[in-house]
Coordinates of C-alpha atoms in Angstrom, one line a residue:
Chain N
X39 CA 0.0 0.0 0.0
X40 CA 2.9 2.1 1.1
X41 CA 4.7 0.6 -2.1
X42 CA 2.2 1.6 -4.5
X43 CA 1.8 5.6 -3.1
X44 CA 5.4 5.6 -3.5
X45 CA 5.5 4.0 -6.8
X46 CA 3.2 6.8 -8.5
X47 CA 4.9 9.7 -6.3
X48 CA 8.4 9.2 -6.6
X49 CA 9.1 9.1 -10.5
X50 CA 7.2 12.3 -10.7
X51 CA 9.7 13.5 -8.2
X52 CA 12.6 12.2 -10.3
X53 CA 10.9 13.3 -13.4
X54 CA 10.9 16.9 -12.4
X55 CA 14.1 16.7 -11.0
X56 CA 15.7 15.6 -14.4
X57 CA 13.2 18.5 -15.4
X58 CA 14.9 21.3 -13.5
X59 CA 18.5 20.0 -14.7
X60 CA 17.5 20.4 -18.3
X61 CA 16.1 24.2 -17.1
X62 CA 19.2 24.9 -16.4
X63 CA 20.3 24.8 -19.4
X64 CA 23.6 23.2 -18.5
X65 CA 25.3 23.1 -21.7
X66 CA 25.1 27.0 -22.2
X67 CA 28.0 29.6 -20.7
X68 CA 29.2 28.6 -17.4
X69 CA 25.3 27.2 -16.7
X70 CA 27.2 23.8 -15.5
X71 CA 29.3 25.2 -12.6
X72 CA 32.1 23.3 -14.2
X73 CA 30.5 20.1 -14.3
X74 CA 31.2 17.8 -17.5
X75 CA 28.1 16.8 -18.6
X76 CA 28.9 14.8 -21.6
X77 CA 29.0 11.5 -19.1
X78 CA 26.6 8.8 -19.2
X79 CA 24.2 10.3 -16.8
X80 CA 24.2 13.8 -18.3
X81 CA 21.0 13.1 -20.5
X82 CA 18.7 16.0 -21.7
X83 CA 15.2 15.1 -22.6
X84 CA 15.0 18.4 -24.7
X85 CA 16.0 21.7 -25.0
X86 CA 14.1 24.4 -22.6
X87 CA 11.0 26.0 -23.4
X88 CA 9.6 30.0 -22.9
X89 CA 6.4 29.4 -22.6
X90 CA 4.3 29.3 -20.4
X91 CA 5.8 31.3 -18.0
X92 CA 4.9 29.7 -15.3
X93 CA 6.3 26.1 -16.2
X94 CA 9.5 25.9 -14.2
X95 CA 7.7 27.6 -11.2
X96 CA 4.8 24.8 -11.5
X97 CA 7.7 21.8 -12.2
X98 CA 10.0 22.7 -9.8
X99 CA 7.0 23.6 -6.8
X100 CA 5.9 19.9 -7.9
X101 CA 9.1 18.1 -7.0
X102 CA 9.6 20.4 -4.0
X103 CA 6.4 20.0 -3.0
X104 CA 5.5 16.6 -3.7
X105 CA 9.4 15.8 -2.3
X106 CA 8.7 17.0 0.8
X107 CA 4.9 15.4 1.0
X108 CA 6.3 11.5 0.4
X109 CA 8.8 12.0 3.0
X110 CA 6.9 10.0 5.3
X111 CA 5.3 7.5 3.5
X112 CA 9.7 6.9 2.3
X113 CA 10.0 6.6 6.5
X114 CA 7.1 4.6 6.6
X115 CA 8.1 2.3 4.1
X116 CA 11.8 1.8 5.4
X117 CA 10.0 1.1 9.0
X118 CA 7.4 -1.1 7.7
X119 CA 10.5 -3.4 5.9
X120 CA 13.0 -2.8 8.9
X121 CA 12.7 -6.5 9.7
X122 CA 14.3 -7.2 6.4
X123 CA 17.4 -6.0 7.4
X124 CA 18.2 -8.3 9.7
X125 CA 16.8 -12.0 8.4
X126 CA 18.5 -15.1 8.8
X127 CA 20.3 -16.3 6.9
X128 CA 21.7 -12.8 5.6
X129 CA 22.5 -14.4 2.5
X130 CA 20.6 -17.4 0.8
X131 CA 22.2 -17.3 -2.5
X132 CA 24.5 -15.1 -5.0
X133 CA 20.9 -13.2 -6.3
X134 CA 20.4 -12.8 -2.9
X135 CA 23.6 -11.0 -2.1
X136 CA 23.4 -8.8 -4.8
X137 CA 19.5 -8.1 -4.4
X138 CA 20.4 -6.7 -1.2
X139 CA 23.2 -4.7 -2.6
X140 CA 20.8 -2.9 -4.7
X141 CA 18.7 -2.4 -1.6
X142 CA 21.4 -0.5 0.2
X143 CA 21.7 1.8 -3.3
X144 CA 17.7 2.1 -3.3
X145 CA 17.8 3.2 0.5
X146 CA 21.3 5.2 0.4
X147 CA 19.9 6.7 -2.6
X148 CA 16.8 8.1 -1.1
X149 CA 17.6 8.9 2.1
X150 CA 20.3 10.9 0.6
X151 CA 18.3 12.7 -2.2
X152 CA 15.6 13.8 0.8
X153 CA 17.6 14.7 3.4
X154 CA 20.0 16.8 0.8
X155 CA 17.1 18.4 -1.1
X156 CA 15.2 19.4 2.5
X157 CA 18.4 20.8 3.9
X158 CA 19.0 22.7 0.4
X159 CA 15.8 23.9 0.2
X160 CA 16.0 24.9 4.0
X161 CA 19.1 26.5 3.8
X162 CA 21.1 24.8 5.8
X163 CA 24.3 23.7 4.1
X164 CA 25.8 21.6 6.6
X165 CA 27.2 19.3 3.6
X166 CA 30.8 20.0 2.2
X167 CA 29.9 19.4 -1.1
X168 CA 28.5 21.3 -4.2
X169 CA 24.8 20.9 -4.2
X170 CA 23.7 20.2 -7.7
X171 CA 26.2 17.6 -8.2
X172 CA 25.8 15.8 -5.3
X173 CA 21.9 15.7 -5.6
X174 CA 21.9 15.2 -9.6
X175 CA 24.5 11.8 -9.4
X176 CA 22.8 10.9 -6.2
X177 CA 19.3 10.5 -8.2
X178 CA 20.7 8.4 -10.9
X179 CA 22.0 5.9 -8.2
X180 CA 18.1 6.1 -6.8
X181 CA 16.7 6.1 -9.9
X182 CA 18.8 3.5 -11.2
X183 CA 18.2 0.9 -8.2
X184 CA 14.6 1.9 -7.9
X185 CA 14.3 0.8 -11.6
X186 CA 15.6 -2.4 -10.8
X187 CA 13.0 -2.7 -7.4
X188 CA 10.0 -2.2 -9.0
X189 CA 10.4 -5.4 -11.2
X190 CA 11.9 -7.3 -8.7
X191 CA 8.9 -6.7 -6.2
X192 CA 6.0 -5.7 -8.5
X193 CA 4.8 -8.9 -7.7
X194 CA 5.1 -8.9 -4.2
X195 CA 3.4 -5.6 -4.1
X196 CA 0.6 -7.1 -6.5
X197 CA 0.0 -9.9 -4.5
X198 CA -0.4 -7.8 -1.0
X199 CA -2.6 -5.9 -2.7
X200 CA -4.8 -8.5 -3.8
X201 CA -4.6 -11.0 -1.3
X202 CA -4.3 -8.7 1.8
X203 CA -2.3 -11.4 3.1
X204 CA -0.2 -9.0 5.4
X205 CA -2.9 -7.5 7.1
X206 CA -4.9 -10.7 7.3
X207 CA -2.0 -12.3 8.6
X208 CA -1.9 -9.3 11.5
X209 CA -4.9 -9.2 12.1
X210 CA -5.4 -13.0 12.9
X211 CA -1.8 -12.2 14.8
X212 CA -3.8 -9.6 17.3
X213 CA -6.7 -12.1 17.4
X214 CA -5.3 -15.4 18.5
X215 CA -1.2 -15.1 18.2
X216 CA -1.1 -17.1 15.5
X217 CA 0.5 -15.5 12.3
X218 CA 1.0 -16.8 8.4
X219 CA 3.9 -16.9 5.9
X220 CA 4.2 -13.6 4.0
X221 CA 7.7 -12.3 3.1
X222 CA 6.9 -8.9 4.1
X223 CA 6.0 -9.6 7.6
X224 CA 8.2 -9.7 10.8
X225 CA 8.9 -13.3 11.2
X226 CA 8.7 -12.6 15.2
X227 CA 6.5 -9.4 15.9
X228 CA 6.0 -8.3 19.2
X229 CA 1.6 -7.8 19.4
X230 CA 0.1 -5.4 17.0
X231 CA -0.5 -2.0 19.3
X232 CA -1.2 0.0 16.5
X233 CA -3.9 -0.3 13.9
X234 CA -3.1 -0.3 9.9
X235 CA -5.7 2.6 9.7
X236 CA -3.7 4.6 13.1
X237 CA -0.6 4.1 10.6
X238 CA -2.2 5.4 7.9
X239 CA -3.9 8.2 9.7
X240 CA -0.3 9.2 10.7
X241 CA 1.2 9.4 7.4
X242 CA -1.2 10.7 5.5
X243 CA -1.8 13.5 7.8
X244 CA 2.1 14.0 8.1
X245 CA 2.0 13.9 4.4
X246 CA -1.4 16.5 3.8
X247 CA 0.3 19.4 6.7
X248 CA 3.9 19.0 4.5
X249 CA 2.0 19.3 1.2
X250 CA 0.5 22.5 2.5
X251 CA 4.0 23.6 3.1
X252 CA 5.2 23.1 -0.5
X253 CA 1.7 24.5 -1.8
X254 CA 2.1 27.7 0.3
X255 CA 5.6 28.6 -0.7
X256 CA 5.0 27.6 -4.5
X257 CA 1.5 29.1 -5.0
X258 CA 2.1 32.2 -2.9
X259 CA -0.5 34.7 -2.3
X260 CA -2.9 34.4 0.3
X261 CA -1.8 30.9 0.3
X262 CA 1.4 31.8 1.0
X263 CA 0.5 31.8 5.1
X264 CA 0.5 28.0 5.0
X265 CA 4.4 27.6 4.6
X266 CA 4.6 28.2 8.2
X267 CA 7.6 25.9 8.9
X268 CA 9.4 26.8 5.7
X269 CA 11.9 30.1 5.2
X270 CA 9.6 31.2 2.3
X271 CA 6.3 31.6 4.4
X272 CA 6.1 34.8 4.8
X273 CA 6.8 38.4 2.8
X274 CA 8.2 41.8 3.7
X275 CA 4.9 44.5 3.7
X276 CA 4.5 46.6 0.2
X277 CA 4.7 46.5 -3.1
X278 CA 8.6 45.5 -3.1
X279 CA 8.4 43.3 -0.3
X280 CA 8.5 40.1 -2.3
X281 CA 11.1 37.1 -1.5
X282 CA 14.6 37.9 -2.3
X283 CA 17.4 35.0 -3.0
X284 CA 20.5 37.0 -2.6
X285 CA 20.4 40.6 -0.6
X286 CA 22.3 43.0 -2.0
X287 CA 24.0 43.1 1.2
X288 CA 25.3 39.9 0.9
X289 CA 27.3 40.7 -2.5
X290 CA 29.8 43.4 -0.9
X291 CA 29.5 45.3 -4.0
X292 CA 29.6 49.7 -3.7
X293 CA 26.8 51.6 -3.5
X294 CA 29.3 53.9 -5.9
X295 CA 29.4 51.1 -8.2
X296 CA 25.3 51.0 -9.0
X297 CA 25.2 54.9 -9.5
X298 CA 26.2 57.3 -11.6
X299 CA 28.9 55.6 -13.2
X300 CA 26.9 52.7 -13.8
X301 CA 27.5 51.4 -17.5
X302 CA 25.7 48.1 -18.9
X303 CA 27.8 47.0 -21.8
X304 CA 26.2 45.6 -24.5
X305 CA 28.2 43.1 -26.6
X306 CA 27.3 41.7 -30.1
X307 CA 28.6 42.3 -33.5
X308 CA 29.3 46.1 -31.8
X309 CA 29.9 47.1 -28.7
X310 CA 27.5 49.2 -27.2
X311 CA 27.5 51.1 -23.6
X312 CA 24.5 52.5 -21.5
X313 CA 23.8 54.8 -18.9
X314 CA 20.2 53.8 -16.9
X315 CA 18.7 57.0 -18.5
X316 CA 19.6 55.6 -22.1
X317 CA 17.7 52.4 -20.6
X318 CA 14.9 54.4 -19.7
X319 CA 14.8 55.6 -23.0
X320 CA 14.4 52.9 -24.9
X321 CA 10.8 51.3 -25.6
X322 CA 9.6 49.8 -22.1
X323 CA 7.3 46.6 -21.6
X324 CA 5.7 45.6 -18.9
X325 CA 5.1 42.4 -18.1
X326 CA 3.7 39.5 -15.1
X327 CA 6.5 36.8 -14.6
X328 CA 7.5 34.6 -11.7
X329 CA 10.5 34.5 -10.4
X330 CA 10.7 30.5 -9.9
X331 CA 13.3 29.5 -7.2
X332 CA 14.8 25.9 -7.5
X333 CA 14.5 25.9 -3.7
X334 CA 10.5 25.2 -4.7
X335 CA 9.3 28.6 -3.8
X336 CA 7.9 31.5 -6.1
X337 CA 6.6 35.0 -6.6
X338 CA 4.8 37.0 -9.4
X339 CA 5.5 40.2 -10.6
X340 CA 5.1 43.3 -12.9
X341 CA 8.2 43.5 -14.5
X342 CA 9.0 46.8 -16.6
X343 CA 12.0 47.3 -18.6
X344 CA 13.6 47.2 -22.5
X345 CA 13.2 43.5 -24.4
X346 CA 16.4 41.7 -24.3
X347 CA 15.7 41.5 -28.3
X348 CA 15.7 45.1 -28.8
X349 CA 19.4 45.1 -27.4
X350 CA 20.6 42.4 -28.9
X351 CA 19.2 44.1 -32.1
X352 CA 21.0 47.5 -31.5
X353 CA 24.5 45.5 -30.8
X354 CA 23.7 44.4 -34.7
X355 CA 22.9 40.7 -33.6
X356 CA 20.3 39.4 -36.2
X357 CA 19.7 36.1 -36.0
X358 CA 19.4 33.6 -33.1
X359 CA 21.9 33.9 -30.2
X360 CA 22.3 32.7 -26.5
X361 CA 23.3 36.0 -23.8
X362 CA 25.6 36.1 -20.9
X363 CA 24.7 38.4 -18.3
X364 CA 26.9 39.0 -16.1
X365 CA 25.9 40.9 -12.6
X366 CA 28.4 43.1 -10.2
X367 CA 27.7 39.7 -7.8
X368 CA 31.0 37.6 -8.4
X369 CA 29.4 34.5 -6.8
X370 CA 28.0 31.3 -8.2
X371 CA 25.0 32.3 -10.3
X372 CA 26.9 35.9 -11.4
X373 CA 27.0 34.6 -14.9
X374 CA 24.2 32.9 -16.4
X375 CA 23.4 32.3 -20.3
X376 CA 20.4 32.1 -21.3
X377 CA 19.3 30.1 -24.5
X378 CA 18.2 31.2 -28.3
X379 CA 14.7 31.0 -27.4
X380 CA 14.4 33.0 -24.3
X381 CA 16.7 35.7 -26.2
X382 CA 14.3 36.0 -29.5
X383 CA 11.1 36.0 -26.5
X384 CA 9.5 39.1 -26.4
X385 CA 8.9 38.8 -22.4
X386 CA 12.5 38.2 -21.9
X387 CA 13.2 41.6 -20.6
X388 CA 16.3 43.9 -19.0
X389 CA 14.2 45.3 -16.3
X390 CA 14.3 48.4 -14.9
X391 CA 11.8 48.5 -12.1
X392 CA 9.2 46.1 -11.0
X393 CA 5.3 47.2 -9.9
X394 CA 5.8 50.4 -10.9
X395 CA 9.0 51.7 -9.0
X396 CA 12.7 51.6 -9.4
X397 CA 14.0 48.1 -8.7
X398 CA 15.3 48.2 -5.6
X399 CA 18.7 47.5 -4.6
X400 CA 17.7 44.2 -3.4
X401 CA 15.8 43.5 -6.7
X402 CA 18.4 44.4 -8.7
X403 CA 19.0 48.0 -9.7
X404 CA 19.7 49.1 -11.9
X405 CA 18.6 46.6 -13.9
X406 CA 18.3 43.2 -14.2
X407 CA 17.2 39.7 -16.1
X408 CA 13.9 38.1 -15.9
X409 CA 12.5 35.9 -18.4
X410 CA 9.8 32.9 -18.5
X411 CA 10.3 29.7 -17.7
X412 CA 13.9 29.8 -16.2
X413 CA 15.4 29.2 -12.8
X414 CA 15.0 32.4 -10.5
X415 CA 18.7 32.4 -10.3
X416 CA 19.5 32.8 -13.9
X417 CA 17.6 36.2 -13.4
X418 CA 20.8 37.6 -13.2
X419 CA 20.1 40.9 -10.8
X420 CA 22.6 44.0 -10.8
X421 CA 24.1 43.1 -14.3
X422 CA 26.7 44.9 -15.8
X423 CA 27.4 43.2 -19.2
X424 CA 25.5 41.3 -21.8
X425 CA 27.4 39.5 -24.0
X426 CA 25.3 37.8 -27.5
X427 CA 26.6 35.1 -28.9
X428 CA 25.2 34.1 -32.2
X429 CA 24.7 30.6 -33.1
X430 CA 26.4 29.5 -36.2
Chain J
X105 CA 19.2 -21.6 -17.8
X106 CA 18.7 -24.1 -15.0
X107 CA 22.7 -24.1 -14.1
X108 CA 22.4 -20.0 -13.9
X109 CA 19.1 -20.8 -11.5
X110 CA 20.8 -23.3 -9.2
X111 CA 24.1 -21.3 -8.5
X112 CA 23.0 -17.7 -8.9
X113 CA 19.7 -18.2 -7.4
X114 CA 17.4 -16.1 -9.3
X115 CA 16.6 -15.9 -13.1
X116 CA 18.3 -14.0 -16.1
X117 CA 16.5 -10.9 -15.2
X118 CA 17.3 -10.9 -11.9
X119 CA 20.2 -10.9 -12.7
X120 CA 20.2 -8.2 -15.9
X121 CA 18.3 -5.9 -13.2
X122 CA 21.7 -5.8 -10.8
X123 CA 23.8 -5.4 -12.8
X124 CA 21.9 -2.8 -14.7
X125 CA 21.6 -0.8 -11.1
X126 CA 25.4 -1.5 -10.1
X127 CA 26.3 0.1 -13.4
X128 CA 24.2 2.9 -12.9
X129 CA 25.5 3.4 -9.5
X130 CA 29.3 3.2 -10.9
X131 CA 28.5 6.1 -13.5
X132 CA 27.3 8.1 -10.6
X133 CA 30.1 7.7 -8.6
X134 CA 32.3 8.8 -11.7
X135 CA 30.4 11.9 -12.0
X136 CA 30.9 12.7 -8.9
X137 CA 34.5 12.4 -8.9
X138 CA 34.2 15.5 -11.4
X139 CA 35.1 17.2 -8.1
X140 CA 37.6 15.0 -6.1
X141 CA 37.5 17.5 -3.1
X142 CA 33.9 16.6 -2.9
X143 CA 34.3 12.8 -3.2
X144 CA 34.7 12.0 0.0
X145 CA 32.2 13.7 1.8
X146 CA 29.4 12.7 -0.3
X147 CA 29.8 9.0 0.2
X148 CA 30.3 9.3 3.6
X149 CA 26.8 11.4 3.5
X150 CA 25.6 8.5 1.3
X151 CA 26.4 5.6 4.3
X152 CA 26.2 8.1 6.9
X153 CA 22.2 8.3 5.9
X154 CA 22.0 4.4 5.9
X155 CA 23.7 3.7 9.1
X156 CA 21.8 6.6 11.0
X157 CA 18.6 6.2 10.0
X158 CA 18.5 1.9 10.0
X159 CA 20.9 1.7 12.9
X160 CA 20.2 4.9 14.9
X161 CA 17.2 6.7 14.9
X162 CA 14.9 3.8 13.7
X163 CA 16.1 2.1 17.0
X164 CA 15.9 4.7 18.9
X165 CA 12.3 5.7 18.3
X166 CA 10.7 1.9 18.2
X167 CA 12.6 1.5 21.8
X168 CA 11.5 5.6 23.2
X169 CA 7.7 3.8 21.5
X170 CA 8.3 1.0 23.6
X171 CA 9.3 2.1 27.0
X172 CA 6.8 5.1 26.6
X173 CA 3.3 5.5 24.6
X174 CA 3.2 1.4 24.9
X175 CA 2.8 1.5 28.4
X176 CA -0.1 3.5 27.9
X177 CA -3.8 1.6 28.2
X178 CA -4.1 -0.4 25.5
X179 CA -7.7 2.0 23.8
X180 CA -5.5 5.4 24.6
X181 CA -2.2 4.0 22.9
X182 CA -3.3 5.2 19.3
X183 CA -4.5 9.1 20.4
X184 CA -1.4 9.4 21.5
X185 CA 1.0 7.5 19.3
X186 CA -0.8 9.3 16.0
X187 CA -0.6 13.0 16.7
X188 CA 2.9 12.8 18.3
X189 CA 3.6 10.6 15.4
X190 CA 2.1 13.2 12.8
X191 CA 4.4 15.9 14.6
X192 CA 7.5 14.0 14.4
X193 CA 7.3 13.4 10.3
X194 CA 6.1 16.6 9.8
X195 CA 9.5 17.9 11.8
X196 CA 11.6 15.4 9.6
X197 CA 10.6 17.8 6.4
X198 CA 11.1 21.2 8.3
X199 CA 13.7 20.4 11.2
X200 CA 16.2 22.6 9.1
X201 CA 14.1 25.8 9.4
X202 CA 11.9 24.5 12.4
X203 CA 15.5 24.1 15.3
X204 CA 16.9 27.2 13.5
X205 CA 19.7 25.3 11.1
X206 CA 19.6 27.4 8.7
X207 CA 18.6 30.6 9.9
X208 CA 21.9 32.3 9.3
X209 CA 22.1 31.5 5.5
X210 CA 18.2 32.3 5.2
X211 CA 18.9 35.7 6.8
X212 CA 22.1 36.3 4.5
X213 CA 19.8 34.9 1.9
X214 CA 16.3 37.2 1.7
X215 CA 17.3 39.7 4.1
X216 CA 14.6 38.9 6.7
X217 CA 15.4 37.5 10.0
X218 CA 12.3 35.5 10.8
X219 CA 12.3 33.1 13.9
X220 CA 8.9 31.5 16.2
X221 CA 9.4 28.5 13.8
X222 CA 10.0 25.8 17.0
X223 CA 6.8 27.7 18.7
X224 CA 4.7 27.1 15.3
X225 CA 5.9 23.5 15.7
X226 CA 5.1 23.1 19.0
X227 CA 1.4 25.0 18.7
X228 CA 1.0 22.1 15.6
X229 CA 1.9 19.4 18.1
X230 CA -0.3 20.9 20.9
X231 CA -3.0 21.2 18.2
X232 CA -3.0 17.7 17.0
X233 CA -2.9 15.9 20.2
X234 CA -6.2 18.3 21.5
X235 CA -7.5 17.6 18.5
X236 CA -6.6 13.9 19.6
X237 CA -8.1 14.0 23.1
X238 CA -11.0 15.5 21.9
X239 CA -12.1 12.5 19.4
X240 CA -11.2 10.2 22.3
X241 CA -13.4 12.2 24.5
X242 CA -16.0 11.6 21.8
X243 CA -15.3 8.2 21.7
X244 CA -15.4 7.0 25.3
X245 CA -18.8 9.2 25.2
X246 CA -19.8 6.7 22.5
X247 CA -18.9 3.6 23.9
X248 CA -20.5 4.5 27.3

């Protein structure tokens, strides 16, 4: 029962996972933070698309969210088979042996994926290793042994299913001690003192409160209030007061460096270089966008600024290109790429302010990348060079 | 086919299915050696997670169960057991945020310093196991 929950939630999981990798774009620019991804496991279902604007917030709220909601029927599961670990003989034949191997992989695999992505998106970076790696190899090994599970024990799980042999066999156990042959049950139990539907109650209500948690963050709005126990429950009051992933405090950049002698220089086929006011003076376009955090969370807004087409057009770049922003922040995401697509979009946009005011610092100013569909963190903020690339 | 059978103990696809997974597994490691540095650390992570959770805290919460909530009476076991249990899962997705982990980053990251979260747990707790004796209330009413 557990088995079969986890067997429809969990590929979604990976699914959107692989999802968010290919979002990423990871064989544009620096996108790959250095790692080679022409191995094996480095596979792209497609490109990345624009439209709609919404997809990566929806994908990457569902893994997030739906991550954090199977949690507990994962514990559940790995409590429920505990008795497993330690039958006699430990190892009945060479299949045996390296059945069980996989089973380490399958539970290696996903307590490390859960507990990695809930610390990630939870800020708490305990782990001395790069994230995205770590979480991205770490999947394949789950995937990989989960893939090999699910035909191994489809028909275990089919026949408990059908037959109810487990719970029969528990129930007679409460009833008169006596319990039958099933390979899922504890050969020795101690007397049932919780019910199959307390168990269930348990889980599934674990499982409801920590999908309101996902739903609040991702959704936002008034929903946003039910992320009570995650960082991105709550908003600062006003129109600017929406979630910020990296404060403009924490870059240690000038305030000297954002103001007058602020430049963006635009590179193409010429070399172009813009004061804000030359900015402003350019066609604006307003548009609503999320800013869609890998972390699960997001947050709409009216973006206002000059189409990233338009520059690439007056640097005398015609036909399709990828761009490099690259922001005064000299930390990881400082220099993103985005693709073609998102370049020729016409709600790619260099903005300039956001509901209807300046950006502010922590937003941005002067200006800065949004776009549909991408990862909030290849919205590069405070940028100080473009650089298109045409494709040839 | 019957040789493969009697000394490997399962059938060709058993077998295929392995070694498919061990492969899988071998690539990962090779990507993660992309960053040597890193290597070490993630396996131990890896095996860390096993041994902890099958030989640590799994333990440690059937025995706490054991010498606790199942000395209870038998009927009031369950309203005990399911709301404390609901709490407890619900803190393995949040205990980050809710015993304050990863308030320093979260703070360097949005700029707001937002803390209460281990009260909001607690009220949830509290919550749940009134909302617990309540129905048990209800229930000895019932039976009566």
């Amino acid at each position: 029962m557990l088995g079969l929950a986890l067997l429809i939630g969990l590929p979604v999981v990976a699914v959107t996972g692989l999802l968010s990798n290919d979002a990423y774009q990871p064989g544009l620019g620096v996108n790959a933070l250095g790692r080679d991804i022409h191995g094996p496991l480095d596979v792209y279902l497609f490109g990345w698309l624009t439209g709609p604007s919404w997809f990566y917030a929806f994908t990457q709220g569902l893994h997030v969210t739906l991550g954090l909601a199977i949690f507990p029927i994962v514990l559940a599961k790995l409590w429920s088979v505990i008795p497993k670990l330690f039958e006699w003989p430990p190892v009945k034949s060479p299949a045996h042996a390296l059945e069980r191997l996989t089973l380490a992989l399958l539970v290696g695999g996903a307590l490390f994926e859960f507990v990695t992505g809930i610390m990630n998106i939870q800020y708490w970076y305990a782990f001395k290793f790069d994230f995205p790696q770590a979480h991205y190899y770490g999947a394949w090994v789950f995937i990989g042994a989960l893939v090999a599970h699910v035909p191994l024990k489809f028909g275990t799980m089919r026949r408990s299913l059908r037959t109810r042999a487990e719970v029969a066999s528990v129930t007679a156990h409460a009833r008169d001690g006596r319990a039958e042959e099933s390979v899922l049950l504890s050969p020795n139990p101690a007397p049932a003192s919780m019910s199959r539907r307390a168990l269930f109650t348990a889980v599934g209500g674990a499982s409801t409160i920590l999908l309101l948690q996902g739903v609040g963050q991702s959704v936002g709005g008034s929903l946003r209030g039910l992320a009570f126990l995650l960082p991105r429950g709550h908003t600062r009051p006003g129109p600017l007061g929406f979630q910020v992933n990296r404060t403009w405090r924490s870059i240690n950049a000038s305030l000297a460096s954002v103001g007058d002698e602020w430049r963006l220089t635009v590179r193409g086929r010429r070399t172009l270089t813009l004061s804000r006011d030359q900015l402003l003076a350019m066609p604006q376009h307003t548009h609503a966008l999320p800013i869609g955090c890998v972390e699960g969370w997001s947050t709409t807004q009216h973006w206002t600024g000059v189409r990233v087409s338009d520059l690439a057009a007056m640097a005398g770049v015609s036909g399709a290109a990828t761009v490099t922003s690259i922001s005064l922040d000299h930390g990881t995401y400082g220099t993103a790429t985005l693709g073609h697509q998102e370049v020729s979009d016409p709600l790619t946009l260099l903005a300039v302010a956001v509901n209807g005011r300046p950006l502010p610092l922590d937003h941005g100013y002067p200006a800065r990348i949004i776009s549909p569909a991408i990862p909030g963190v290849h919205c590069t903020k405070w940028v100080v060079e473009m650089r298109f690339e045409e494709l040839t | 086919m019957k040789a493969l059978r009697a000394r490997y103990g399962g059938g060709p696809g058993h077998l295929l299915a392995t070694l498919a997974c061990f492969a899988i597994a071998a690539a990962a490691v090779v990507g993660w050696t992309q960053r040597p540095q890193d290597l070490h650390n993630v396996l131990l992570w890896f095996a860390g997670a096993i041994l902890l959770h099958d030989l640590v805290f799994l333990p440690v919460y059937s025995l706490i169960d054991r010498f606790t909530i199942s000395r209870l009476p038998q009927r009031a076991i369950g309203y005990v057991r399911v709301p404390l249990l609901i709490g407890l899962l619900v803190l393995a997705g949040t205990f980050p945020t809710v015993l304050g982990y990863g308030a320093s980053s979260e703070h360097h990251a949005s700029g707001i310093y937002e803390h209460g979260y281990l009260a909001r747990w607690l009220l949830l707790c509290g919550a749940l196991l009134a909302l617990s004796a309540l129905s048990y209330a209800a229930r000895g009413r019932r039976v009566r």
